[in-house]
Coordinates of C-alpha atoms and ligand atoms in Angstrom, one line a residue:
X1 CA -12.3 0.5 34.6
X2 CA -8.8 0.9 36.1
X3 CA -5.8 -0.2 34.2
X4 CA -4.8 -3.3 35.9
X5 CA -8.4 -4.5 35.3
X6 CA -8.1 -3.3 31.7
X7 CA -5.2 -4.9 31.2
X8 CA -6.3 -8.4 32.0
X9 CA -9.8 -8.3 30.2
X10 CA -6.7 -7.3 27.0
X11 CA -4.6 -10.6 27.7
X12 CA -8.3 -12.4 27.9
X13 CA -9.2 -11.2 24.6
X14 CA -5.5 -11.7 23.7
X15 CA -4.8 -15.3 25.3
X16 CA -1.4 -13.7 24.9
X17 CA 0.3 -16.1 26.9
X18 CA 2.0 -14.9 30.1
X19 CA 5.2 -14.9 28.5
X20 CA 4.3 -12.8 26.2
X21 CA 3.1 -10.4 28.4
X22 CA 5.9 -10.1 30.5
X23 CA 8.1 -9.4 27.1
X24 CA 5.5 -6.9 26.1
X25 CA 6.2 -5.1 29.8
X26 CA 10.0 -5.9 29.0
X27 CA 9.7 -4.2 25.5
X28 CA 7.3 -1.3 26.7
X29 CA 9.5 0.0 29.3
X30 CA 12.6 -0.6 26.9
X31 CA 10.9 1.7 25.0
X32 CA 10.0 4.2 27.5
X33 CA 13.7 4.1 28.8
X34 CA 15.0 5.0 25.6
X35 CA 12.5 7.1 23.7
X36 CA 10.6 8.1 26.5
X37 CA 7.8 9.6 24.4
X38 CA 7.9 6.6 21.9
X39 CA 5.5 4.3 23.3
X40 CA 2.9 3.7 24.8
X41 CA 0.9 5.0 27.8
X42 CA 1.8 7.6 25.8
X43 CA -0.1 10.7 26.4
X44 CA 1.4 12.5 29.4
X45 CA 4.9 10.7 28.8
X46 CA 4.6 12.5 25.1
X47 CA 3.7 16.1 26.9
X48 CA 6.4 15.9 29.3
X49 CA 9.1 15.4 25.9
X50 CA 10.2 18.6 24.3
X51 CA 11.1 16.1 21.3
X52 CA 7.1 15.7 21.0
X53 CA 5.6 18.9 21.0
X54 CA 6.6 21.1 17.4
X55 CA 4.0 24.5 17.9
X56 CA 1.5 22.9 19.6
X57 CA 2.0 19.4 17.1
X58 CA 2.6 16.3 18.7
X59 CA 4.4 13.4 16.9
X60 CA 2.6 10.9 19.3
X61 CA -1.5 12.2 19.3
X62 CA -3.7 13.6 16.8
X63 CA -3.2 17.4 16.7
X64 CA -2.8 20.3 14.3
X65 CA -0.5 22.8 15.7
X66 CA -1.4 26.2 16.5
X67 CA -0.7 28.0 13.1
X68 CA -1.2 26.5 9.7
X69 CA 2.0 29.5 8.7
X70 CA 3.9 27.3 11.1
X71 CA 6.5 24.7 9.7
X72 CA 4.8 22.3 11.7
X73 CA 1.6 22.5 11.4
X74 CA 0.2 19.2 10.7
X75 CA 3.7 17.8 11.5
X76 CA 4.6 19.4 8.2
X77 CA 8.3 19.7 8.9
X78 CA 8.3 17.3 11.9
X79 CA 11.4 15.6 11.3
X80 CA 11.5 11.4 11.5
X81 CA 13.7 9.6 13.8
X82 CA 16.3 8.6 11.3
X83 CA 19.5 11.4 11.2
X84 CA 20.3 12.5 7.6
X85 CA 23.9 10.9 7.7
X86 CA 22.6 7.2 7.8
X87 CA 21.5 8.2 4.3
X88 CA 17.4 7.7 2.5
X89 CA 15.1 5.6 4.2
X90 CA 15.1 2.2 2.1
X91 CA 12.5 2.5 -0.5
X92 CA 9.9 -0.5 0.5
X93 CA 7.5 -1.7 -2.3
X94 CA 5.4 -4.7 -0.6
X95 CA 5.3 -7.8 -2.4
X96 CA 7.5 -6.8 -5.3
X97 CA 11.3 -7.6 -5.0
X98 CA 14.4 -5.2 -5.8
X99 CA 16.4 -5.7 -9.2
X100 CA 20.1 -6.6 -8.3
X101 CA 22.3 -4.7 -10.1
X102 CA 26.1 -5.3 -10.9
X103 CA 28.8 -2.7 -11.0
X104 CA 31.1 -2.2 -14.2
X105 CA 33.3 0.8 -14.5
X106 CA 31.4 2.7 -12.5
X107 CA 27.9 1.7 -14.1
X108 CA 25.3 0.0 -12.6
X109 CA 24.1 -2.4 -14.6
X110 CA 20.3 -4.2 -14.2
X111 CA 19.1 -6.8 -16.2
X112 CA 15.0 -6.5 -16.7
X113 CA 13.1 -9.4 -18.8
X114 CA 9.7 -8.5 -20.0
X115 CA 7.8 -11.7 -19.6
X116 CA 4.8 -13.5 -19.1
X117 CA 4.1 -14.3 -15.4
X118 CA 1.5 -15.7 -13.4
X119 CA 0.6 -13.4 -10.6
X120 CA -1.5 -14.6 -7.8
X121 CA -3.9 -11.7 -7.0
X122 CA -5.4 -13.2 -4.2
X123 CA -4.4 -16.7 -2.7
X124 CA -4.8 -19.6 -5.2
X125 CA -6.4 -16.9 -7.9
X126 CA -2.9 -16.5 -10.4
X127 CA -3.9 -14.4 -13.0
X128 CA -1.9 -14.9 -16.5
X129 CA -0.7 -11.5 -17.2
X130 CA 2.9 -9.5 -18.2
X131 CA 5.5 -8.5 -16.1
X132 CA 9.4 -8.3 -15.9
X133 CA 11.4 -11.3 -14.3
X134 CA 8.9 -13.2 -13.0
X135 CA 6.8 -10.5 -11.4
X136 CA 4.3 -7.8 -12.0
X137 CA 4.6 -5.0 -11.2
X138 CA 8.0 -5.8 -12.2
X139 CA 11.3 -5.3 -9.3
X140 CA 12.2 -2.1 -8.2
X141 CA 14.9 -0.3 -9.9
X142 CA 16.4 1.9 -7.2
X143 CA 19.2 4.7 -8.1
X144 CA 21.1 7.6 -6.7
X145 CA 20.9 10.5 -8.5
X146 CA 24.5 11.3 -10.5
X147 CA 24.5 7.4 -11.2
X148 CA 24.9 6.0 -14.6
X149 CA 22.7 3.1 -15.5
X150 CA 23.0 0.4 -18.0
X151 CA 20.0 -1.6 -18.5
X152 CA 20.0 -4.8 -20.2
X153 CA 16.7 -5.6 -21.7
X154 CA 15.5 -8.9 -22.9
X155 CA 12.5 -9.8 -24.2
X156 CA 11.1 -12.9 -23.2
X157 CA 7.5 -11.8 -24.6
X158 CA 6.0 -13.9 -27.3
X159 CA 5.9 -10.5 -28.9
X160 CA 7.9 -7.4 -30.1
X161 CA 8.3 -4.6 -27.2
X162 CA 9.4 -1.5 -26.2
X163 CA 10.6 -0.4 -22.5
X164 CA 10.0 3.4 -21.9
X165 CA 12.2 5.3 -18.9
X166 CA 9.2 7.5 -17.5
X167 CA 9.4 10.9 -16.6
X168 CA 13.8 10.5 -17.4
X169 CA 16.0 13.2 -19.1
X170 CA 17.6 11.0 -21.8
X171 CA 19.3 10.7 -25.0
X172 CA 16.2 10.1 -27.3
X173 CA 17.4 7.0 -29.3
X174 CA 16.7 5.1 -25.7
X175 CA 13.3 6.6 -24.8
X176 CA 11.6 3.4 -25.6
X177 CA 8.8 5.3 -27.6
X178 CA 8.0 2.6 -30.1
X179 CA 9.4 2.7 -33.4
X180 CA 9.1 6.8 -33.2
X181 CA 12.7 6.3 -31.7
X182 CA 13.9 2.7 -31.9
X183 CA 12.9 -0.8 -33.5
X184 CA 11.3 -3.2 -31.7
X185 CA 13.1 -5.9 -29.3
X186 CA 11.8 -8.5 -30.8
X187 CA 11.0 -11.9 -28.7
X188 CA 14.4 -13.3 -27.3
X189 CA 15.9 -10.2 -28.8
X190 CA 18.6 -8.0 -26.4
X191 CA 18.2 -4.2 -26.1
X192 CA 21.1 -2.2 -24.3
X193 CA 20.2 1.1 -22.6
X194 CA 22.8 3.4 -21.5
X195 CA 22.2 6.8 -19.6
X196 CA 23.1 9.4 -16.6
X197 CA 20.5 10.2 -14.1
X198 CA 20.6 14.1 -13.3
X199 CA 17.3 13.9 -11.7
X200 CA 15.6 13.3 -8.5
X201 CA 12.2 11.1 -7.3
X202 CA 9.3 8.9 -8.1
X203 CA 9.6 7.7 -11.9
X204 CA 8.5 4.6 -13.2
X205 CA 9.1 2.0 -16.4
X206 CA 6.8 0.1 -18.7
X207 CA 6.1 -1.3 -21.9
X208 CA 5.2 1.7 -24.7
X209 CA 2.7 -0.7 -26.0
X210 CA -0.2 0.1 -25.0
X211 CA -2.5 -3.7 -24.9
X212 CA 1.0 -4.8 -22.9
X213 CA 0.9 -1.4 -20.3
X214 CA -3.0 -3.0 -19.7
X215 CA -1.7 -6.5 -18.8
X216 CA 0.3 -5.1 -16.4
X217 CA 4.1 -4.1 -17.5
X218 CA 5.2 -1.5 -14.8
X219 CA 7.8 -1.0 -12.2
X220 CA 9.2 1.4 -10.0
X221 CA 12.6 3.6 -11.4
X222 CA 13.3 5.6 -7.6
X223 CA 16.4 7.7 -8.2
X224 CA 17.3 9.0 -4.4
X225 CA 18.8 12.2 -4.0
X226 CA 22.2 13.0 -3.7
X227 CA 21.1 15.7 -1.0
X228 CA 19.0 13.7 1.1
X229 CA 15.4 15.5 1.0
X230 CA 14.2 17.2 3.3
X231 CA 12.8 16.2 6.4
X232 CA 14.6 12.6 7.1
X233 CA 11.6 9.7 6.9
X234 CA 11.8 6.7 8.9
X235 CA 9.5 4.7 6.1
X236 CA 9.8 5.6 2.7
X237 CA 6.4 2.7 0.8
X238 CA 5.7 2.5 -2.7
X239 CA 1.6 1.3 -4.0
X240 CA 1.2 1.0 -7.5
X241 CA -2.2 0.7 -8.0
X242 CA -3.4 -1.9 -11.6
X243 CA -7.0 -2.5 -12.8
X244 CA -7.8 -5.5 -15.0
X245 CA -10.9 -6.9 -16.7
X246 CA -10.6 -10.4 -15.9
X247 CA -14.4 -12.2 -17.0
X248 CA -15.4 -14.9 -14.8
X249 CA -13.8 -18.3 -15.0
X250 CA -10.8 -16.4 -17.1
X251 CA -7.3 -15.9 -15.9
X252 CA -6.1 -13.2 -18.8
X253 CA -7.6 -9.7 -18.8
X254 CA -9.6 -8.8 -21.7
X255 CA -7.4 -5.4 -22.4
X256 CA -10.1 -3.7 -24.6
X257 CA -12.3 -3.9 -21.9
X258 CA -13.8 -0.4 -20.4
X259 CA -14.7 -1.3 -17.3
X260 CA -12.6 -3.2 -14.3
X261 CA -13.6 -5.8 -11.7
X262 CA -9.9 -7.1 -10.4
X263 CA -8.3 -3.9 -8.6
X264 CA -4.5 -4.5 -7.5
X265 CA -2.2 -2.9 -5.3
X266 CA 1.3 -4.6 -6.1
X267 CA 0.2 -6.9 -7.5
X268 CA -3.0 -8.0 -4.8
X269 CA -6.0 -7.4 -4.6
X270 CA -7.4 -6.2 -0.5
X271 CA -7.6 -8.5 1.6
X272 CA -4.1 -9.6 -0.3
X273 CA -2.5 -6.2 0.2
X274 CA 0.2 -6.2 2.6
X275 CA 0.0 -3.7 5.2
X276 CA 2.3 -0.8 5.8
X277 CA 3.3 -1.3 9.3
X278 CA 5.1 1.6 10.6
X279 CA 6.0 3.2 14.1
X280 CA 3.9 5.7 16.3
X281 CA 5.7 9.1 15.9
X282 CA 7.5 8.1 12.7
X283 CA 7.5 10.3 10.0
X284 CA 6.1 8.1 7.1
X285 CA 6.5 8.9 3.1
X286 CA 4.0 7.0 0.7
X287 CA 4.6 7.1 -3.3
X288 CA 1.1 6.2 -5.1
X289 CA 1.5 5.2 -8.8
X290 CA -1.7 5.1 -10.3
X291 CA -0.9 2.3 -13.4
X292 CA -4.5 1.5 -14.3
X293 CA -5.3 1.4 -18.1
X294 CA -8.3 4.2 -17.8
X295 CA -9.1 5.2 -14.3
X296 CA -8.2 7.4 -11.7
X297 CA -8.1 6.8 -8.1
X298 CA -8.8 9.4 -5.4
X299 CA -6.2 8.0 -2.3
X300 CA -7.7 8.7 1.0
X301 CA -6.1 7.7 4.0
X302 CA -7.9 7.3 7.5
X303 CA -6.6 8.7 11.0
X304 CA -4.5 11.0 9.7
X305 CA -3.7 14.9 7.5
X306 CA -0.8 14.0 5.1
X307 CA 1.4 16.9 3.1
X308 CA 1.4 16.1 -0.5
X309 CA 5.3 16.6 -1.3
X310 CA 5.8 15.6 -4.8
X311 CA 4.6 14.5 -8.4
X312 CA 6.2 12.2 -10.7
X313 CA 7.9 15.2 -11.9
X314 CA 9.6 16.7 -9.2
X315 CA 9.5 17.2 -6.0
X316 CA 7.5 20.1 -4.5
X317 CA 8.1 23.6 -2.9
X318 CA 8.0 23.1 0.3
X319 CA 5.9 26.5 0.4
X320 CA 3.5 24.6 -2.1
X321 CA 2.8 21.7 -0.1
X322 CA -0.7 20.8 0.2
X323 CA -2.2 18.9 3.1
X324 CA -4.8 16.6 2.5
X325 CA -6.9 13.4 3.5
X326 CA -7.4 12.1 -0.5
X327 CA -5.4 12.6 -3.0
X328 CA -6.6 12.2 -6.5
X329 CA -4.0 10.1 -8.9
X330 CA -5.0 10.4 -12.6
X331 CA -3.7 7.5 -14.9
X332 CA 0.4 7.3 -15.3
X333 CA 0.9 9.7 -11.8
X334 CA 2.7 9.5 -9.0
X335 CA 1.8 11.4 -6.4
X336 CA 4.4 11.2 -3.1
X337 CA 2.8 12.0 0.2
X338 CA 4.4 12.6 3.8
X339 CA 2.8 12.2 7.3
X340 CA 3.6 11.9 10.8
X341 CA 2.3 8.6 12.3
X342 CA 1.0 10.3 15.3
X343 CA -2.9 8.1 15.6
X344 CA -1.8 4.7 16.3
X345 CA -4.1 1.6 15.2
X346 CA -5.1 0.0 12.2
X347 CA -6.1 2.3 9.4
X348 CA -7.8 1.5 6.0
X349 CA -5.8 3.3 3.2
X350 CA -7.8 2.8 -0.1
X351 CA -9.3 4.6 -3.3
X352 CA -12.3 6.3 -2.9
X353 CA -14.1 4.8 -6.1
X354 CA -16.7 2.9 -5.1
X355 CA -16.3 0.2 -8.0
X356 CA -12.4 -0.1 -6.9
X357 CA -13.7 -0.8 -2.9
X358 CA -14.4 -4.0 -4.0
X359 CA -13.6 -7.0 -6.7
X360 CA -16.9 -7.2 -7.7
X361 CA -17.9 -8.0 -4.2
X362 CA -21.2 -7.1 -3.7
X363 CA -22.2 -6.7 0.3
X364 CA -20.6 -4.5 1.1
X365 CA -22.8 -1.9 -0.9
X366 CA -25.5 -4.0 -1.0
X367 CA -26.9 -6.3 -3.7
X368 CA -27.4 -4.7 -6.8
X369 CA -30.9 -6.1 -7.1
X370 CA -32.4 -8.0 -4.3
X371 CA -34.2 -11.7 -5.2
X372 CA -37.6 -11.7 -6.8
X373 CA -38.2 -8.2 -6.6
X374 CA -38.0 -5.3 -8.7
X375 CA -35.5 -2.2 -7.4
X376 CA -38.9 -0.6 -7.6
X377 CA -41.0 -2.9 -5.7
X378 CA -38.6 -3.0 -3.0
X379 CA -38.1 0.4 -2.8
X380 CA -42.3 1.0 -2.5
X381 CA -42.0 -1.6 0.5
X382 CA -39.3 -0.1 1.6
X383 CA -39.9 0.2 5.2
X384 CA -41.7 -3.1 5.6
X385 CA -39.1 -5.3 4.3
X386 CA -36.5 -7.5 6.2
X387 CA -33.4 -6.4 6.4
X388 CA -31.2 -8.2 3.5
X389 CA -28.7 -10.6 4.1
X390 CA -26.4 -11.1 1.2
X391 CA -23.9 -13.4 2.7
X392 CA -25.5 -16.4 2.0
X393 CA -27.6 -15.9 -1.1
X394 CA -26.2 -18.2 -4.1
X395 CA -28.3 -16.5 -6.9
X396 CA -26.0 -13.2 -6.4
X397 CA -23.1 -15.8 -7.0
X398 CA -21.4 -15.4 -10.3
X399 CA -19.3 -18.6 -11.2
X400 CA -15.3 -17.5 -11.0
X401 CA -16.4 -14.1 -10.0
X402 CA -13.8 -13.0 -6.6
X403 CA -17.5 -12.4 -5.1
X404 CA -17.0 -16.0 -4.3
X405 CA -14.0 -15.0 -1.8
X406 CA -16.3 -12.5 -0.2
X407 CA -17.5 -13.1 3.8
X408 CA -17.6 -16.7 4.7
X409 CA -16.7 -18.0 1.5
X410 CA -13.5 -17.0 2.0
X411 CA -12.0 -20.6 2.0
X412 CA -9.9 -22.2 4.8
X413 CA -6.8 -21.6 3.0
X414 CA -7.9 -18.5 1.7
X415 CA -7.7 -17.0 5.5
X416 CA -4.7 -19.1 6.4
X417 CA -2.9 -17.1 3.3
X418 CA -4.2 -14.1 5.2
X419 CA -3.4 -14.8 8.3
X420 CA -0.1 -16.4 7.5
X421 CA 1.6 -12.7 7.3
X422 CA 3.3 -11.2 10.1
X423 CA 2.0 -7.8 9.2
X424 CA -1.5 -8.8 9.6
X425 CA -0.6 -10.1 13.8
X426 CA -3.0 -9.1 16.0
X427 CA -5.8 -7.5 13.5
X428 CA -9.0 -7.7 14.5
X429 CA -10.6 -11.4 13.5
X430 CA -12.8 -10.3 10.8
X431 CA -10.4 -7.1 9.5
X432 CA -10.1 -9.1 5.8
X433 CA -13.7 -8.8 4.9
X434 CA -13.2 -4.5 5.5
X435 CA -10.6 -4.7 3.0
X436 CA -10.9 -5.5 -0.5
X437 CA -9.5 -4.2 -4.1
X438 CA -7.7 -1.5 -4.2
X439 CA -7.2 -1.3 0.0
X440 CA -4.6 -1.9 1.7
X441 CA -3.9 -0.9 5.7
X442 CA -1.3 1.2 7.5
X443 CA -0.6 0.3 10.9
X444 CA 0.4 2.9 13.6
X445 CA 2.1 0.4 16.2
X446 CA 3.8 1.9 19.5
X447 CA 7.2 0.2 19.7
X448 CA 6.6 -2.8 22.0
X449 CA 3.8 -3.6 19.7
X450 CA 5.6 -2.7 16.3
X451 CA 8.2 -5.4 17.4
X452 CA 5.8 -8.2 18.6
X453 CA 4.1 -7.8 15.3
X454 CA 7.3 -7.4 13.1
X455 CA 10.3 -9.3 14.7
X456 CA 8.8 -12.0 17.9
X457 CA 7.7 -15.2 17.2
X458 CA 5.3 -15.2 19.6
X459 CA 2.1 -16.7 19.5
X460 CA -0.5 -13.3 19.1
X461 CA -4.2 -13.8 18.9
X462 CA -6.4 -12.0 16.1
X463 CA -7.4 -8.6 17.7
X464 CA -5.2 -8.4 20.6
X465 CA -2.7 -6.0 19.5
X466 CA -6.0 -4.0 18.5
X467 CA -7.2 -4.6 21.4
X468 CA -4.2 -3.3 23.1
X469 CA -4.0 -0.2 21.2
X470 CA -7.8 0.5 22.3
X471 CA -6.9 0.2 25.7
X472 CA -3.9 2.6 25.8
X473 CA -5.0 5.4 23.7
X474 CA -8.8 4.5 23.1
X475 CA -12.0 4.2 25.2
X476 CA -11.8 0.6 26.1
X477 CA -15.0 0.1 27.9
X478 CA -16.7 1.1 24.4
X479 CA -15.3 -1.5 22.6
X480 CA -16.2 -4.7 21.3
X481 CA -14.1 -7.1 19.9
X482 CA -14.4 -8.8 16.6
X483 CA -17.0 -12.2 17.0
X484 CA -14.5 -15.6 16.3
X485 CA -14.7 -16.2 12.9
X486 CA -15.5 -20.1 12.1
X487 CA -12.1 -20.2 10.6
Ligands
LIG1 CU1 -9.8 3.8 -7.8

């Protein structure tokens, strides 16, 4: 197929009207006049641009590098587009705000209120759990390192409670360790926590009380450095990752409970997630903080080799960096990865548990028993059996069970809620039902198509930004596009 005959079967799939294809040409070669290697026909532009080759690595196609002694092999040092002077990439946690702060003598000062809230895990499903003003995980707390914090803390719990600093250097009496090193803050009681930050990366805060940690009280603590690290990243994402055992019909999780079915990243559950949408040749950080009360999550990410940089404790040798497609985050880590967005499309990011791939819904791996047969009467006929469809079999239905959400009981305003996001323009029509618990999506967009999806207001039809991508850097006569969904 030649490329003009490619690129109208795209706008027929994308019914992207004309005007939005001449602004996709006007953006494209925008692109390619500024950052000639930056977008998309990208291949041979990328060769020809010393800027995209580091030792036989290219920031713009899926590649190695000649020499894993190299500083670039895997794009390990690859520098992002952003110069160290304009400072840290802004720390972006999806779906969970920022705590202002005020300034008083030189002291930032946050206010956090541990609270009740009701958190909507997936659209219409708000679970009744604990956060800090009025979300969970709670806002973002983000420092520089040499600052001195004050944090006002006031508890709007029905309960007494303690906020610990995780991972911080402090003077004990505000540690936040239960009454080992304070009283509690009882309910509509004020605590006052003073301290200097000496150090440097991923730390976190939450409730010392254990039944209080499982109903959710978390949020991010990121102390930048004074020295910006290391290579500059363009993106620079935060995931924390909850489990909760929520029985069916039931909004509050039953915190003695061993095993999980509602899997959250931010505070949603996949398809809910929010994707990370980032640039093709970016260099990309994630932080993972695994918050679950008893499980750990093994963190693979698809279409690309990340370095793992950093732990909550610290930051990493660079000499110690390990690269890696799944990273394995034990309860109360953080584990900080880097990569170079150099495989664009639309890539799952998830845990590798097989109980956290899902909410407790059941196709995709298969009923757990099919109807009116034994495991062991359907394996015996194994090879004689129909094929099973699940999707529309009411006896594997569990009243108030997120199984109900699954395939095409995903309700009208269930996709609209979906669909509603910009981040999610131009995904493939049926991408939601690939994507549930603890998943969420990271999309490698060329330029043109990063700011279509991001900052237009154009009209963009599910798939045809995939569809696009296929076509410039895939084999489009191999692909098939998504069947319309009935909704
Ligand atoms: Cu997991």
């Amino acid at each position: 197929m030649s490329n003009t005959e490619q690129r109208r079967s795209f706008l027929k799939v994308g019914s992207i009207a004309a005007a939005f294809a001449l602004a996709t040409e006007r953006l494209h070669n925008h692109a390619h006049a500024q950052t000639p290697s930056a977008s998309g026909d990208a291949a041979s532009a990328a060769d020809s641009t010393p800027d995209a080759d580091y030792d036989g690595f290219s920031r713009f196609k899926p590649s190695r590098g000649n020499d894993p002694d190299s500083d670039y092999y895997l794009g390990k040092l690859v520098p992002g587009f952003r110069k160290p002077a304009e400072g840290p990439a802004p720390f972006e946690a999806p779906d969970v705000p920022k705590l202002p702060y005020k300034m008083d003598n030189g002291v930032k000062i946050f206010e956090l209120v541990p609270m009740a809230v009701q958190q909507e895990f997936h659209p219409g499903v708000k679970m009744n759990v604990y956060g800090f003003n009025e979300s969970m995980p709670g806002p973002t707390i983000e420092v520089t390192q040499g600052d001195r914090v004050r944090i006002v803390v006031t508890n709007e719990l029905p309960e007494d409670t303690f906020v610990h600093w995780h991972g911080f250097e402090l003077p004990v009496q505000y540690d936040g360790a239960a009454t080992l090193t304070q009283n509690p803050i009882k309910p509509g009681q004020t605590m006052v926590f003073e301290f200097d930050i000496h150090e440097e990366g991923t730390f976190f805060y939450h409730s010392h009380v254990a039944m209080q940690e499982a109903f959710g009280q978390v949020g991010w603590f990121i102390v930048q450095p004074k020295k910006i690290f290391d290579p500059p990243v363009d993106r620079d994402f935060g995931l924390i990752f909850q489990n909760f055992h929520i029985p069916p019909t039931h909004t509050v999780s039953d915190s003695w409970a061993m095993d999980w079915n509602w899997h959250t990243i931010n505070g949603k559950s996949g398809p809910y997630t929010t994707p990370l949408v980032c640039k093709h040749g970016e260099r990309v950080r994630v932080r993972l903080l695994n918050f679950s009360p008893m499980q750990h999550h093994p963190i693979h990410l698809h279409g690309h080799t990340f370095w793992v940089t950093g732990h909550e404790g610290a930051r990493i040798p660079k000499t110690a960096w390990v690269p890696r497609n799944n990273e394995l985050v034990g309860v109360a880590q953080s584990s900080s990865f880097e990569f170079i967005a150099n495989n664009p499309g639309d890539w799952i990011f998830h845990c590798h548990m097989i109980h956290h791939m899902m909410n407790h819904m059941v196709r995709q791996v298969g009923p757990r028993i099919r109807d009116d047969a034994s495991v062991d009467q359907y394996l015996t006929n194994l090879r004689s059996r129909p094929p099973v469809d699940a999707s529309h079999q009411e006896s594997f239905a569990t009243p108030g069970y997120p199984q109900k959400m699954q395939g095409m009981e995903m309700s009208e305003d269930f996709m609209q809620a979906i669909w509603n996001r910009k981040e999610v323009r131009g995904m493939r029509a049926n991408y939601a039902m690939a994507v549930k618990g603890l998943m969420t999506v990271v999309r490698v967009l060329p330029e043109d198509l990063y700011d279509l999806v991001m900052h237009s207001d154009q009209q963009v039809e599910k798939g045809a930004v995939f569809a696009e991508i296929v076509r410039r850097f895939g084999d489009p006569g191999a692909y098939q596009a998504a069947p319309k969904m009935k909704m």
